[in-house]
XYZ file of C-alpha atoms in Angstrom:
274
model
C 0.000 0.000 0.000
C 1.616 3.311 -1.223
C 1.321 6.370 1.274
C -0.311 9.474 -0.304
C 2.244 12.431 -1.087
C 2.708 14.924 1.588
C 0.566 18.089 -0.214
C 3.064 21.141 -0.733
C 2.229 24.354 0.818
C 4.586 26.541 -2.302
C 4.929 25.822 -5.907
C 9.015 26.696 -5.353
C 9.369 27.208 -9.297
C 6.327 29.920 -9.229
C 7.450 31.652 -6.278
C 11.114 31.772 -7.730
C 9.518 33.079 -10.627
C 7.409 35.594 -8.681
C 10.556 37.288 -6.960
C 12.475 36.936 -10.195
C 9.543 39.359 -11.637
C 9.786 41.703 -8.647
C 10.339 45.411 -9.202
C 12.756 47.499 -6.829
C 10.721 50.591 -6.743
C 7.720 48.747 -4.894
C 9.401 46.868 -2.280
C 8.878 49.366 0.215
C 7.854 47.052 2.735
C 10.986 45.553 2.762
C 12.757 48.698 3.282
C 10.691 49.621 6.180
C 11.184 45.731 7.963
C 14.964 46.645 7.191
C 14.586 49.987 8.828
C 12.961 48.138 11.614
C 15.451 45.650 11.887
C 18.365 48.408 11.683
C 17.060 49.866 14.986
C 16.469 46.665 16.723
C 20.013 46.086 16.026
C 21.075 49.014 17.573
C 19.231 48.255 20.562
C 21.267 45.225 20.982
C 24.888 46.195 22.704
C 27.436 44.047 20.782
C 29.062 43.859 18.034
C 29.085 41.089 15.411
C 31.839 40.198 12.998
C 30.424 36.861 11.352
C 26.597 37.660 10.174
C 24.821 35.505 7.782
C 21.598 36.986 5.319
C 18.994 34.539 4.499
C 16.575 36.638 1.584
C 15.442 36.864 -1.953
C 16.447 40.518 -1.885
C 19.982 40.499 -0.833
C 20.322 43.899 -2.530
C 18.115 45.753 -0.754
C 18.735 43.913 2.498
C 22.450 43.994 2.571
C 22.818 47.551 4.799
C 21.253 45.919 7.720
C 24.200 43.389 8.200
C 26.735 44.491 5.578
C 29.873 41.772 4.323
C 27.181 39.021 5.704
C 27.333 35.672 4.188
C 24.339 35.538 1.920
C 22.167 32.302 1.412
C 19.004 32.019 -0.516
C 15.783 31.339 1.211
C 15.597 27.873 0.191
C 14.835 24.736 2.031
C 17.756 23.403 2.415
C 20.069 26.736 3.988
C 23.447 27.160 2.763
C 24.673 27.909 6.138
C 27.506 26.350 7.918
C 26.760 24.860 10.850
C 27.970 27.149 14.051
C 29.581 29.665 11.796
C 27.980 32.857 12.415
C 27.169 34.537 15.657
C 24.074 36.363 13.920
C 21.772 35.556 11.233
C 18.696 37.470 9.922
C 16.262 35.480 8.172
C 14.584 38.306 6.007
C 10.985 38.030 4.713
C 10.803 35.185 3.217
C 9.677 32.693 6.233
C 6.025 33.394 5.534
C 6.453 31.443 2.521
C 8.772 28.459 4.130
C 6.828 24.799 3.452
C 8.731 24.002 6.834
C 9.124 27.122 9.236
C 10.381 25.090 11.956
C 13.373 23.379 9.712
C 14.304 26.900 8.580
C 14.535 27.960 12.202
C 16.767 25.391 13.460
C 18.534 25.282 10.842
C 19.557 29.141 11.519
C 20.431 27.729 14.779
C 22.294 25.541 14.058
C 24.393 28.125 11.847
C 25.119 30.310 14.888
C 27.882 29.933 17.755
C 26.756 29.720 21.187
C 24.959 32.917 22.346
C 24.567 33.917 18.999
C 21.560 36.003 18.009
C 18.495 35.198 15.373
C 16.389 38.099 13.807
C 13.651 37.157 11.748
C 11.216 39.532 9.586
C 8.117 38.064 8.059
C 4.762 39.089 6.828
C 1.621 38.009 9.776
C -1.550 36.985 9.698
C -3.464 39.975 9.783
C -1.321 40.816 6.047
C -4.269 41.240 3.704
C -6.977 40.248 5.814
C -9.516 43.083 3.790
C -8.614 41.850 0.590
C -8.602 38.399 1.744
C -12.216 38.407 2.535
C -13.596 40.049 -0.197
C -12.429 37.637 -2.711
C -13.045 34.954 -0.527
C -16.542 36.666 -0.358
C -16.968 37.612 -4.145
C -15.961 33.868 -5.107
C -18.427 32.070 -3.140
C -20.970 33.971 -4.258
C -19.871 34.001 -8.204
C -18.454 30.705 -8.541
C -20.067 28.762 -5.304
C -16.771 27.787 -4.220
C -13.298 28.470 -2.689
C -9.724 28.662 -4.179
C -6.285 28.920 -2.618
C -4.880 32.805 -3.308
C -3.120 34.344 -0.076
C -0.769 32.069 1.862
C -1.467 31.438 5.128
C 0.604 33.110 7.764
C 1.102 32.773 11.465
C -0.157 34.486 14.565
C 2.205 36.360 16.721
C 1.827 34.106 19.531
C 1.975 30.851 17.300
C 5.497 32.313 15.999
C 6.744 32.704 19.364
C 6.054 29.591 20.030
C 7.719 28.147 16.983
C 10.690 30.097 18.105
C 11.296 27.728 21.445
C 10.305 24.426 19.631
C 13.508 25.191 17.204
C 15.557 25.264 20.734
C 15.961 29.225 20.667
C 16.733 30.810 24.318
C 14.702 34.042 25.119
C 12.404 34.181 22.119
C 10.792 37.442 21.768
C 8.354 38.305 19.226
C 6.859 41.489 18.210
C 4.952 43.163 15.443
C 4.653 46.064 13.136
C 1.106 46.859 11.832
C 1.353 49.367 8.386
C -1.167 50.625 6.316
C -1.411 51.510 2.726
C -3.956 52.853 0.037
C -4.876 52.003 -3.538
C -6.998 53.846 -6.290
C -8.544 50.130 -6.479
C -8.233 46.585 -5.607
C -6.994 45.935 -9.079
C -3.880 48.266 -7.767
C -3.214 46.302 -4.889
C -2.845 43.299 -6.409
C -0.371 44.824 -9.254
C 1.742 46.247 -6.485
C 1.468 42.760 -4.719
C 2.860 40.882 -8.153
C 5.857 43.917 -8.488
C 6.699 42.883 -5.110
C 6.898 39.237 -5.795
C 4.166 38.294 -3.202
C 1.976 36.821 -6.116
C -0.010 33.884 -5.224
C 2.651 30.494 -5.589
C 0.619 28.321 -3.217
C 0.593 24.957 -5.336
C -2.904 24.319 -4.985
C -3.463 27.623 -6.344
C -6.055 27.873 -9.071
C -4.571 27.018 -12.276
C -6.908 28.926 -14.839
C -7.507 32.271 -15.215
C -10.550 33.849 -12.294
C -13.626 34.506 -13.867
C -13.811 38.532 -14.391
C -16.973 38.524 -12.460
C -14.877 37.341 -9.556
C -12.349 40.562 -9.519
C -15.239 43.004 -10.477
C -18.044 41.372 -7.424
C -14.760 41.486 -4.980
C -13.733 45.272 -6.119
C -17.432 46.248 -4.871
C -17.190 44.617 -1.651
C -14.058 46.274 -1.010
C -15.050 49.640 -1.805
C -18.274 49.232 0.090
C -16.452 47.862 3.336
C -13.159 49.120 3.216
C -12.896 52.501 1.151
C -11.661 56.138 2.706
C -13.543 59.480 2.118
C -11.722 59.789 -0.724
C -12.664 56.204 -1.929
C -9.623 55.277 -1.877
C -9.007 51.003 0.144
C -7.114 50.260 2.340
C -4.896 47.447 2.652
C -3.445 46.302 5.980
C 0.467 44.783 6.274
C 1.633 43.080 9.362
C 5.275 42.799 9.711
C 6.259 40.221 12.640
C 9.388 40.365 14.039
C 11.090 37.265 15.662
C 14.226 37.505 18.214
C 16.142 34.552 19.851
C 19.319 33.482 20.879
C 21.279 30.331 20.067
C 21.648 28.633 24.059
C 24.735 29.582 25.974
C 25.760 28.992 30.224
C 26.097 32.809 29.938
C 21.988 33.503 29.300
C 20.609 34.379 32.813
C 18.082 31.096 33.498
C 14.602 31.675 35.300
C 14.766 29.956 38.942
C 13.103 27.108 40.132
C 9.653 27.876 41.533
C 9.705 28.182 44.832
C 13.667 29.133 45.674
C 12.744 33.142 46.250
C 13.818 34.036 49.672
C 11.962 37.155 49.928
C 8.130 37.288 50.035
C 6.355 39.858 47.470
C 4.611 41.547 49.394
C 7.711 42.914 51.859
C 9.225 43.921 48.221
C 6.162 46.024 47.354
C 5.706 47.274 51.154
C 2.137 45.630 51.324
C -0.211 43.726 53.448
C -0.365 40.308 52.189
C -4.006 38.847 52.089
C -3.938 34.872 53.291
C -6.735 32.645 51.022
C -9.395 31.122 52.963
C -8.555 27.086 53.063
């Protein structure tokens, strides 16, 4: 009895194509992650001579870590193992069939107490334009088809983060906003940045006009400005841990404090009734 394939999550040869397509002038989302990521860096007192660059835009990304070791966001990393003591993993994880084997293996490419930054879109990204197709479909067609990838929660990420063996995982986000004459724009600017749909089970013939034209109406009518222009929400997350080290302060064992609370916060301390 033969097991069933494993579905796949990204058509790798679209998405490659999709990036290949992308246009400089309308990755502006990357440049304000990197901007991001530039002050987060900042806020971290060390210096780091061996960085590594995981991203399908190592031009524009470069700055943030410059003479890095560049690897393509593939799923197999070309990282050596233990070689870097920092390695940003730069918008491309929401894409990753395997989120958890690119995060250990970025891990695995840093020296003890070395530090992992991750930028990636979240799963608010989209959510108006999301639910007007999803809304104009069902009620054009009767059915369903595969066109924004699915991206993690905040919370789920941070948890992701310790299951890849990551000390002091922190995870944040960035919520931006942007506005478009029409839907129709939006999803230009989303092809020029290379954030086409490549989910394999996408649909593989062209959508029905009706679709685009039912989902432009919804849109305007639930998510248009004064001026009529939509909206269109972006959620950057942000994802911070640190390869394990003696060094890392550990949290003590329940129960070991030796002062109460309450004498710390000069207060009267309320017993429970049994």
């Amino acid at each position: 009895m033969t097991a069933a394939p494993t579905p796949r999550l990204t058509d790798t040869t679209a998405l490659a194509r999709n990036r290949a397509r992308a246009r400089d002038e309308a990755l502006f989302l990357h440049r304000a992650a990197a901007e991001d990521m530039q002050d987060r860096l900042l806020l971290v007192k060390r210096s780091f001579t061996s960085p590594a660059l995981v991203t399908p835009f190592p031009a524009l990304w470069e700055a943030v870590a410059p003479g890095a070791t560049l690897a393509a966001p593939e799923e197999v990393l070309a990282l050596e193992p233990g070689a870097h003591d920092l390695v940003i993993h730069a918008m491309a994880l929401h894409w990753a069939a395997d989120p958890v084997g690119q995060l250990i293996q970025s891990r695995r490419a840093l020296r003890p107490d070395g530090l992992f930054m991750s930028c990636l879109f979240g799963g608010q990204t989209l959510a108006e334009l999301r639910a007007t197709l999803a809304q104009a479909e069902a009620e054009v067609t009767g059915g369903l088809s595969p066109r924004v990838a699915p991206m993690g929660e905040i919370r789920d990420l941070g948890a992701l983060l310790q299951r890849a063996g990551f000390a002091l995982p922190v995870a944040d986000s960035l919520t931006l906003t942007a506005s478009y004459e029409t839907p129709l724009h939006l999803m230009r600017d989303l092809r020029a940045m290379g954030e086409g749909n490549a989910l394999d089970a996408r649909l593989r013939r062209p959508t029905r006009r009706a679709v685009f034209t039912r989902a432009a109406e919804i849109y305007a009518e639930h998510f248009a400005g004064p001026d009529g222009r939509i909206t269109a929400t972006f959620e950057i997350l942000f994802l911070l841990g640190w390869a394990p080290d003696e060094s890392q302060p550990k949290p003590l064992r329940p129960g070991s404090a030796s002062t109460r609370l309450a004498d710390a916060l000069n207060t009267f301390e309320m017993p429970l009734k049994e």
